Short mmCIF file of C-alpha atoms and ligand atoms in Angstrom, two decimals:
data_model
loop_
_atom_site.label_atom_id
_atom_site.label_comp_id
_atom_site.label_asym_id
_atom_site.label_seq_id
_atom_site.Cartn_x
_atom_site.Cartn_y
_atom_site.Cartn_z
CA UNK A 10 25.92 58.10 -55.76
CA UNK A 11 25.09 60.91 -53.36
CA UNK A 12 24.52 59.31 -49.63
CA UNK A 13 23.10 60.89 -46.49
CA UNK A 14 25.61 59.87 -44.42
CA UNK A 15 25.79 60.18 -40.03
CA UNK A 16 28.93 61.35 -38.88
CA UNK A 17 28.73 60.70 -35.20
CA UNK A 18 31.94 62.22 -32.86
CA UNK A 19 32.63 64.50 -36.28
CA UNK A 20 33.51 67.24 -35.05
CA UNK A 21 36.55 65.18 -33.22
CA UNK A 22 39.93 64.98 -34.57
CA UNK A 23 39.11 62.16 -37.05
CA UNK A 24 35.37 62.66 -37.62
CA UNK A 25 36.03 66.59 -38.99
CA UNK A 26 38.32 64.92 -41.51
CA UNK A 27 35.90 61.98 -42.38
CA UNK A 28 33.48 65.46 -42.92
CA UNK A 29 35.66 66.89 -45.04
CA UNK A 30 36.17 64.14 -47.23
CA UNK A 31 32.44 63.17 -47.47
CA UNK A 32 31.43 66.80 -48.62
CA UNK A 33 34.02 67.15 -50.68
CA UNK A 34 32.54 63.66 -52.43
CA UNK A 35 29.76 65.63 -52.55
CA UNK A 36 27.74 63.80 -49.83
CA UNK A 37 25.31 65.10 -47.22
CA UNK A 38 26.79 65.04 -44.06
CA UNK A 39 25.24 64.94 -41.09
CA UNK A 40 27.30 65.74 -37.99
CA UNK A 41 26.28 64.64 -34.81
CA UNK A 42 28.77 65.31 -31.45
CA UNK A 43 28.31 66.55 -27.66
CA UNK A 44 31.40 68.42 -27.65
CA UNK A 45 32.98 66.39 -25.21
CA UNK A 46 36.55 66.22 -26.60
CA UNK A 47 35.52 67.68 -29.97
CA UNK A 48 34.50 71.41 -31.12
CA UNK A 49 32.60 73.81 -33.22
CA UNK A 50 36.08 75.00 -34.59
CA UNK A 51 37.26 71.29 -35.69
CA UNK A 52 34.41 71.55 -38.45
CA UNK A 53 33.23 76.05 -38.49
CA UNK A 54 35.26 75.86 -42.08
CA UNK A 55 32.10 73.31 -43.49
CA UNK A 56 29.55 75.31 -41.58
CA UNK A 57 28.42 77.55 -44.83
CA UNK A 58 28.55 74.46 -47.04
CA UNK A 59 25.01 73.07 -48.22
CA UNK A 60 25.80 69.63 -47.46
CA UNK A 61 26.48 70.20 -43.60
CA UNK A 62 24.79 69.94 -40.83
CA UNK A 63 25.91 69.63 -37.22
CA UNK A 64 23.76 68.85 -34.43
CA UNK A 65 24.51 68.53 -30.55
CA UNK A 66 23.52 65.27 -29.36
CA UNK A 67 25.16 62.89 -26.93
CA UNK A 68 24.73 59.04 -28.77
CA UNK A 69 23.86 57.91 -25.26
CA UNK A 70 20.31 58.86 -26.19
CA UNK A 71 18.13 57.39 -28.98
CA UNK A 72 18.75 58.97 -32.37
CA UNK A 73 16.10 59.69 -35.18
CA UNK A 74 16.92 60.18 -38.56
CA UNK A 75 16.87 59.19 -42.12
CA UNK A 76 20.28 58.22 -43.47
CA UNK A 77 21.71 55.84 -45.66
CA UNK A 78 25.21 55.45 -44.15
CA UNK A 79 26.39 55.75 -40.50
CA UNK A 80 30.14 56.11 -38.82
CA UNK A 81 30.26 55.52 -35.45
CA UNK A 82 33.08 57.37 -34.28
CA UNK A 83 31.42 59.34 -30.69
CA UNK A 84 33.60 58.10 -27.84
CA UNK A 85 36.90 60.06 -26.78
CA UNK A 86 39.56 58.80 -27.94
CA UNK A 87 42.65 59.79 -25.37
CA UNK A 88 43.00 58.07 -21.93
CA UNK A 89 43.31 61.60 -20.12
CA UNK A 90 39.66 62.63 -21.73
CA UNK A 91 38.17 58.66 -21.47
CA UNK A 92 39.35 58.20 -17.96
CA UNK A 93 38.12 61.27 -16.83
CA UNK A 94 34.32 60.32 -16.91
CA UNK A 95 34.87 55.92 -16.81
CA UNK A 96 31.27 55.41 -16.79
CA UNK A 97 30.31 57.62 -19.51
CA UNK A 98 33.08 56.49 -21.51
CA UNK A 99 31.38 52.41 -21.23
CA UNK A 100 28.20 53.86 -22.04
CA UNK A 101 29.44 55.75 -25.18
CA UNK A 102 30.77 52.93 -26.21
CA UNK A 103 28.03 50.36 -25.06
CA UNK A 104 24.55 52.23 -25.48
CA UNK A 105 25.93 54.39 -28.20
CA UNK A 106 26.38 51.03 -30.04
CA UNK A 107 23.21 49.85 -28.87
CA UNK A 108 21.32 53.03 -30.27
CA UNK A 109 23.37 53.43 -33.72
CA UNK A 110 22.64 49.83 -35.03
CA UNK A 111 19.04 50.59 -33.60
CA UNK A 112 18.77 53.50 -36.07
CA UNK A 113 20.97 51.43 -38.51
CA UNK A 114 18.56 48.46 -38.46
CA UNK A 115 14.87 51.26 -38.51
CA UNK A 116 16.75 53.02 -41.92
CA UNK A 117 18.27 49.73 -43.05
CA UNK A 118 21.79 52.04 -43.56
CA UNK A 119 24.91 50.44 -43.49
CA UNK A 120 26.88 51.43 -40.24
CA UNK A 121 30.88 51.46 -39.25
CA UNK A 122 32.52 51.34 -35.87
CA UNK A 123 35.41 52.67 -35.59
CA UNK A 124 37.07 50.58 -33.00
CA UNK A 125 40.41 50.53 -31.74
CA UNK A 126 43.58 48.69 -31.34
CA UNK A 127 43.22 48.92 -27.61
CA UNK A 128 40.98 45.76 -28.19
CA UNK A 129 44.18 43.68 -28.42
CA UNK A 130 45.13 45.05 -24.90
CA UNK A 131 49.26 44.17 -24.30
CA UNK A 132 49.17 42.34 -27.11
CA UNK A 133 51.47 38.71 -26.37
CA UNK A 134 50.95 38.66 -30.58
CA UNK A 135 53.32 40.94 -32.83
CA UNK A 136 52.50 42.40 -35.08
CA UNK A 137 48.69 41.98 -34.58
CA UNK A 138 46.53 40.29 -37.16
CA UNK A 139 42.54 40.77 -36.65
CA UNK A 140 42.06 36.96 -35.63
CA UNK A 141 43.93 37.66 -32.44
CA UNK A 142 41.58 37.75 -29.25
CA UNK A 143 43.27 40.17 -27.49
CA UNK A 144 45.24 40.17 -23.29
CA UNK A 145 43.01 42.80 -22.34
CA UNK A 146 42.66 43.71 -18.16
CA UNK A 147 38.85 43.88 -17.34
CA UNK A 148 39.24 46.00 -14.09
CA UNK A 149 42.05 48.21 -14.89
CA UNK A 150 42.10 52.17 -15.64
CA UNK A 151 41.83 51.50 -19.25
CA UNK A 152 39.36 48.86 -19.23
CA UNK A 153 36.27 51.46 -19.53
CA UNK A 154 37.00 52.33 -23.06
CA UNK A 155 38.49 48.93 -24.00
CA UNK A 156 36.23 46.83 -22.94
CA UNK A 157 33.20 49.16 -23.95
CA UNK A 158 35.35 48.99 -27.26
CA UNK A 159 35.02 45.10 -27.59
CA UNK A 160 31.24 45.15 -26.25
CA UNK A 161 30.74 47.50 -29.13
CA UNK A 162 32.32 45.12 -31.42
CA UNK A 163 30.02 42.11 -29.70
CA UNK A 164 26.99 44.37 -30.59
CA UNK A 165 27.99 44.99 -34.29
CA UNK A 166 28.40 41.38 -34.59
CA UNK A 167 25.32 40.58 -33.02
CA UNK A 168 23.58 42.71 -34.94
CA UNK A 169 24.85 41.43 -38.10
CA UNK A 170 23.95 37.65 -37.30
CA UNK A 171 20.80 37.72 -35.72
CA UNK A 172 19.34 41.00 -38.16
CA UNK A 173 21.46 40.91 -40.89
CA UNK A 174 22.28 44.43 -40.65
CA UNK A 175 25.50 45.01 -43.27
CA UNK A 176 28.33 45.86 -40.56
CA UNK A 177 31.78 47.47 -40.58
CA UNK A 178 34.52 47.23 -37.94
CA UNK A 179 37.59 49.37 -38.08
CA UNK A 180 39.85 48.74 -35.93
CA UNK A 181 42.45 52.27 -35.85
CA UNK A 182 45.73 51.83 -34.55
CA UNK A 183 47.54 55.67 -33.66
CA UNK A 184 46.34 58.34 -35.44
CA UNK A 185 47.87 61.63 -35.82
CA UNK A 186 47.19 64.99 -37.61
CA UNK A 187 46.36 68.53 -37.67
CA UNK A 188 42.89 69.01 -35.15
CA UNK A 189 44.22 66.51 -32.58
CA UNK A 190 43.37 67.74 -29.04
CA UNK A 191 46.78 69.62 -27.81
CA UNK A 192 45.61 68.65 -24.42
CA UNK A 193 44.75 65.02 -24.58
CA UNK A 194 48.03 63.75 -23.43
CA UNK A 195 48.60 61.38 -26.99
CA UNK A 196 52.52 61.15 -27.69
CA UNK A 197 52.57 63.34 -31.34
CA UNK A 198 50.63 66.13 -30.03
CA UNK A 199 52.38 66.27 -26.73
CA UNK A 200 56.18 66.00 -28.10
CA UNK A 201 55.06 68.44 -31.03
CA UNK A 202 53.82 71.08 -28.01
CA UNK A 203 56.31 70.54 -25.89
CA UNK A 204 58.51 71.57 -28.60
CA UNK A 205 57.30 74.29 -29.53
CA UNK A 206 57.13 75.59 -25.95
CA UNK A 207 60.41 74.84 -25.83
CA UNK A 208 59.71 72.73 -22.83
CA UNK A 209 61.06 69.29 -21.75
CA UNK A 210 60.27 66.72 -23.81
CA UNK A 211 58.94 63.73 -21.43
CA UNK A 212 59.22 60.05 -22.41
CA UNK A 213 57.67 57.05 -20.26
CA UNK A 214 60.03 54.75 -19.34
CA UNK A 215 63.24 54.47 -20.97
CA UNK A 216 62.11 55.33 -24.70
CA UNK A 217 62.05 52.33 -26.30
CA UNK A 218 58.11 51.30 -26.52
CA UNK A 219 57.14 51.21 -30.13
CA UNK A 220 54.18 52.76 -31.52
CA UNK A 221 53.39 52.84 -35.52
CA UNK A 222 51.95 56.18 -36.31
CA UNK A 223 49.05 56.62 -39.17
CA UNK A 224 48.71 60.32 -40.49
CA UNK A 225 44.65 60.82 -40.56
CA UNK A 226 44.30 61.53 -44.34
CA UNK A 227 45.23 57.66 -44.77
CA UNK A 228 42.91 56.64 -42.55
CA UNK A 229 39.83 58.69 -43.30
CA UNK A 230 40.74 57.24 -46.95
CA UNK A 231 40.64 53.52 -45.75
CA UNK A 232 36.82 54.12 -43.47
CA UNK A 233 35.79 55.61 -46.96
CA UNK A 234 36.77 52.16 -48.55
CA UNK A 235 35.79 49.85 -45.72
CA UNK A 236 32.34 51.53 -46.13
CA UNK A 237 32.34 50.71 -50.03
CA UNK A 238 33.07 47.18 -50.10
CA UNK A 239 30.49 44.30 -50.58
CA UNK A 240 27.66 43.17 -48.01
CA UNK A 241 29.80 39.87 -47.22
CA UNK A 242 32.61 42.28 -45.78
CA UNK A 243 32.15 42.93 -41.68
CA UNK A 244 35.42 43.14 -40.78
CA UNK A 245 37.10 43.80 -38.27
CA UNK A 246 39.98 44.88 -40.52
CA UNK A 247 43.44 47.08 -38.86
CA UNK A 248 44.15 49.83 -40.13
CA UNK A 249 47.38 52.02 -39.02
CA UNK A 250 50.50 52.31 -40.25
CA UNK A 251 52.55 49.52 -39.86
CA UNK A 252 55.88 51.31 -40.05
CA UNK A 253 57.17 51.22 -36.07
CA UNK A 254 59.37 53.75 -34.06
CA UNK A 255 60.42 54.02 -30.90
CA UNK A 256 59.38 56.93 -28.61
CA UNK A 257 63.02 57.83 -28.49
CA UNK A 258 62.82 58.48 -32.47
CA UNK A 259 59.78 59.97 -32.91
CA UNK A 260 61.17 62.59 -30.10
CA UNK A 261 64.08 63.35 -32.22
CA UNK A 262 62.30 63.81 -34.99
CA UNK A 263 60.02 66.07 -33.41
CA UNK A 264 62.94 68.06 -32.03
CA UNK A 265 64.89 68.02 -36.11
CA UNK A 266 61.29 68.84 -37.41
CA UNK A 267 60.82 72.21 -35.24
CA UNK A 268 64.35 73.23 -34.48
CA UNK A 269 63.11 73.07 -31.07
CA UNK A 270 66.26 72.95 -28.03
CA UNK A 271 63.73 71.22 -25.61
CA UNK A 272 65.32 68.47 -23.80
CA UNK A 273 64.28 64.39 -23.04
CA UNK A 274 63.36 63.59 -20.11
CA UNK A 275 62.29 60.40 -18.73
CA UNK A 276 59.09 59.23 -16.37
CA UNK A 277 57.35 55.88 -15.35
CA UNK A 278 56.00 54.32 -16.98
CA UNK A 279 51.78 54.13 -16.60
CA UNK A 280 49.69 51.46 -15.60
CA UNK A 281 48.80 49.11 -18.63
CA UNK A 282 50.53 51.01 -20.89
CA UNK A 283 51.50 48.57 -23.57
CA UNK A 284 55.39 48.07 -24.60
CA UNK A 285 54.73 47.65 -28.08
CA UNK A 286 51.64 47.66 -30.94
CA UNK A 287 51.95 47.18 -34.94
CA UNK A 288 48.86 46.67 -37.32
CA UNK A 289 49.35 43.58 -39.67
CA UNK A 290 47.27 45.38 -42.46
CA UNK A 291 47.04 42.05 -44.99
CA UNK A 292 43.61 42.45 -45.22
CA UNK A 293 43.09 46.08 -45.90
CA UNK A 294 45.35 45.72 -48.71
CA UNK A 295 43.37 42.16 -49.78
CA UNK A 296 39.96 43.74 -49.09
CA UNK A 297 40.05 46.91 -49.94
CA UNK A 298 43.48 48.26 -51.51
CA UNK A 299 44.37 50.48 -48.73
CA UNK A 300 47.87 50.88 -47.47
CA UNK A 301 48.92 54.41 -45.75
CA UNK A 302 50.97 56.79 -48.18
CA UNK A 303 51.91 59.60 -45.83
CA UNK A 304 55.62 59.11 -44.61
CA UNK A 305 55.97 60.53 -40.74
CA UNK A 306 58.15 63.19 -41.74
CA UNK A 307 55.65 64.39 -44.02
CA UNK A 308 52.74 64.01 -41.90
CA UNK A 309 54.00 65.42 -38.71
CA UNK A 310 55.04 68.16 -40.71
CA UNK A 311 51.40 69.13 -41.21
CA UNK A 312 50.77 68.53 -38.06
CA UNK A 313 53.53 70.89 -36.25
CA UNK A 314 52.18 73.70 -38.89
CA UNK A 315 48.68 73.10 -37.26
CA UNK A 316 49.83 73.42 -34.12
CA UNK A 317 52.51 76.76 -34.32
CA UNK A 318 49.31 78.34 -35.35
CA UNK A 319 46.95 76.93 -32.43
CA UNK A 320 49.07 77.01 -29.68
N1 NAD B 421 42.86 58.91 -32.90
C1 NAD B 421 43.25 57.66 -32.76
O1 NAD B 421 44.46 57.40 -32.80
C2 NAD B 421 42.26 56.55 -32.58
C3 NAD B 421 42.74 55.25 -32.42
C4 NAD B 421 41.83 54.21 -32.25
C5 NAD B 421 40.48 54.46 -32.27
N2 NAD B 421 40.02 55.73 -32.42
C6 NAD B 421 38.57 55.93 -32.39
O2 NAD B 421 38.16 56.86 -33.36
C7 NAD B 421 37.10 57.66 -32.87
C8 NAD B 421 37.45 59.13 -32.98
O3 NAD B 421 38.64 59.38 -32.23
P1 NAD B 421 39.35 60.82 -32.22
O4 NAD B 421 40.80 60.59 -32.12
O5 NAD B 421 38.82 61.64 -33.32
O6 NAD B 421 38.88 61.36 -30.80
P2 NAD B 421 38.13 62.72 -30.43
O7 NAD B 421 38.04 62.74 -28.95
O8 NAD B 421 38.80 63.87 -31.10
O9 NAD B 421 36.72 62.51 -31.09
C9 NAD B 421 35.66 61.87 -30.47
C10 NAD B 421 34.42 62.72 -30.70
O10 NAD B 421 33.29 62.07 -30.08
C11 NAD B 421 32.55 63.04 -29.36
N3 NAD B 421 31.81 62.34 -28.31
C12 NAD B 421 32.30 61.75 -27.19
N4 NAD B 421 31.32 61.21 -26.47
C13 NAD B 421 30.15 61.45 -27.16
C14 NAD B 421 28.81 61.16 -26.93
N5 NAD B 421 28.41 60.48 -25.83
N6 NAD B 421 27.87 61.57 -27.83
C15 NAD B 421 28.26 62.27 -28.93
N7 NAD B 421 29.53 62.59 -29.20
C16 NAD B 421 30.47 62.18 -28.32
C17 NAD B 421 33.58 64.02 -28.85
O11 NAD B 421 33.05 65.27 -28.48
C18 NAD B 421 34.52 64.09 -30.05
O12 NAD B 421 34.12 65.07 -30.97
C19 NAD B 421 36.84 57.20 -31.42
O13 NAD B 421 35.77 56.30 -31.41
C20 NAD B 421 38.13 56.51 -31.05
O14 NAD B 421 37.91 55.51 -30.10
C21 NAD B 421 40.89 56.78 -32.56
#
């Protein structure tokens, strides 16, 4: 059945192609984004299409609007872009909560967060399953977006207890794809770049911290599903892809994948940077039937053609 549905942070890397896949479902789609980390040019191909709109607003402020359905996805998303602003980062997070399940509990329309994996912090659990709590530092240079990340979560919860408003929590482990930010300092975008401008290729530390890597057409598919499933499902619920390399492979793949002769080179390591994080995705698969499909290879693929023609 057609939805209106609020996009907020859509015209981001992820919310353009949670757009796209609305429209194309033949929903209305209403986009809602400050431009912080995100731009006109992420979502100027939907512009001319009927069921579009986009409107500046920062989520920070009170919100009116009729909608059935709501993704919460405004915050940015890289430390270089959250760390630049701390405070408005925690009150993205925090009173953009507070004012999306206030507009989700006035329109009675069912409302997603998309939080994070930072939630688990350095994780002492591997791979993490969604009952773990979490070694998160409350005072550290990450802590604004991961502890405005778990607040978030608090308020969802909150919400759904004391006014039974029907609740999603995604929690997104690395995401990569054509329209990430070829600035924002995340590992695919800046090994594909540094490729392709044949510069060095820099690792943190000696290489072997493990990341898993989810290409963003598998996870737009899996906040599509969260969103359909039954009242009685909140979440939180991982979703990534659960296949892990090291930061040593996914450089040489990079390198094989664009011919590039950049070389590796190695720097500290950053303050709370986690050695390793894997999403146990049991109950994706159990809840909703969602497991990624895109193989790295294929997906960075994509992803470096994106990029040779932004860059
Ligand atoms: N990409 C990932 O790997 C990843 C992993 C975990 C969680 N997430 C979450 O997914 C969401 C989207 O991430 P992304 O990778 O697309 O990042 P992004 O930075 O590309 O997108 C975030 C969007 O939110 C907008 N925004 C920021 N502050 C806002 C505000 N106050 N009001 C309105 N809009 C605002 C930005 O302009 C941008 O368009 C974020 O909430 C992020 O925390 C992403």
């Amino acid at each position: 059945m057609k939805q209106k549905i609020l996009v907020t942070g859509g015209a981001g890397f992820l919310g353009s192609h949670l757009c796209d896949k609305l429209v194309a479902q033949g929903h209305d789609v209403l986009c809602v984004d400050n431009f912080f980390t995100g731009t006109k040019a992420n979502v100027a191909h939907l512009m001319s299409h009927p069921n579009f709109e986009l409107m500046r607003h920062d989520v920070t402020f009170p919100l009116y609007v009729e909608v059935d359905e709501i993704y919460n996805l405004a915050c940015p998303a890289s430390p270089i872009h959250y760390q630049w602003d701390p405070v408005q980062t925690t009150k993205t997070s925090v009173h953009g909560a507070i004012n999306m399940l206030g507009l989700a509990k006035r329109v009675k329309a069912k409302i997603l967060q998309a939080s994070t994996s930072e939630v688990y912090g350095d994780p002492e659990v591997h791979p993490q399953p969604e009952s773990y709590w979490g070694k998160v530092n409350p005072v550290g240079i990450r802590s604004c977006y991961d502890e405005g990340k778990r607040c978030a979560e608090t308020l969802f919860f909150d919400y759904w207890r004391q006014h039974q408003l029907e609740i999603k929590v995604v929690r997104i482990f690395n995401t990569y794809g054509p329209r990430m930010h070829p600035k924002d300092g995340r590992v695919v975008s800046n090994f594909i770049v540094q490729a392709l401008k044949g510069e060095d290729i820099t690792i943190f530390g000696d290489g072997s911290q493990t990341r898993s890597f989810c290409y963003v057409d598998d996870l737009s598919e899996a906040m599509v599903r969260a969103m359909s499933t039954g009242s009685d499902f909140t979440g939180p619920v991982n979703i990534g892809n659960p296949r892990e390399f090291t930061m040593l492979e996914l450089a040489e793949l990079v390198l094989r994948l664009t011919t590039s002769k950049s070389k590796i080179v190695h720097k500290p390591l950053p303050q709370d940077d986690p050695k390793q994080r894997k999403p146990d995705i049991r109950l994706a698969k159990e809840a909703f039937g969602w497991e990624p499909k895109v193989s790295l290879e294929d997906g960075l693929r994509e992803t470096i053609t994106y990029f040779k023609k932004t860059i």
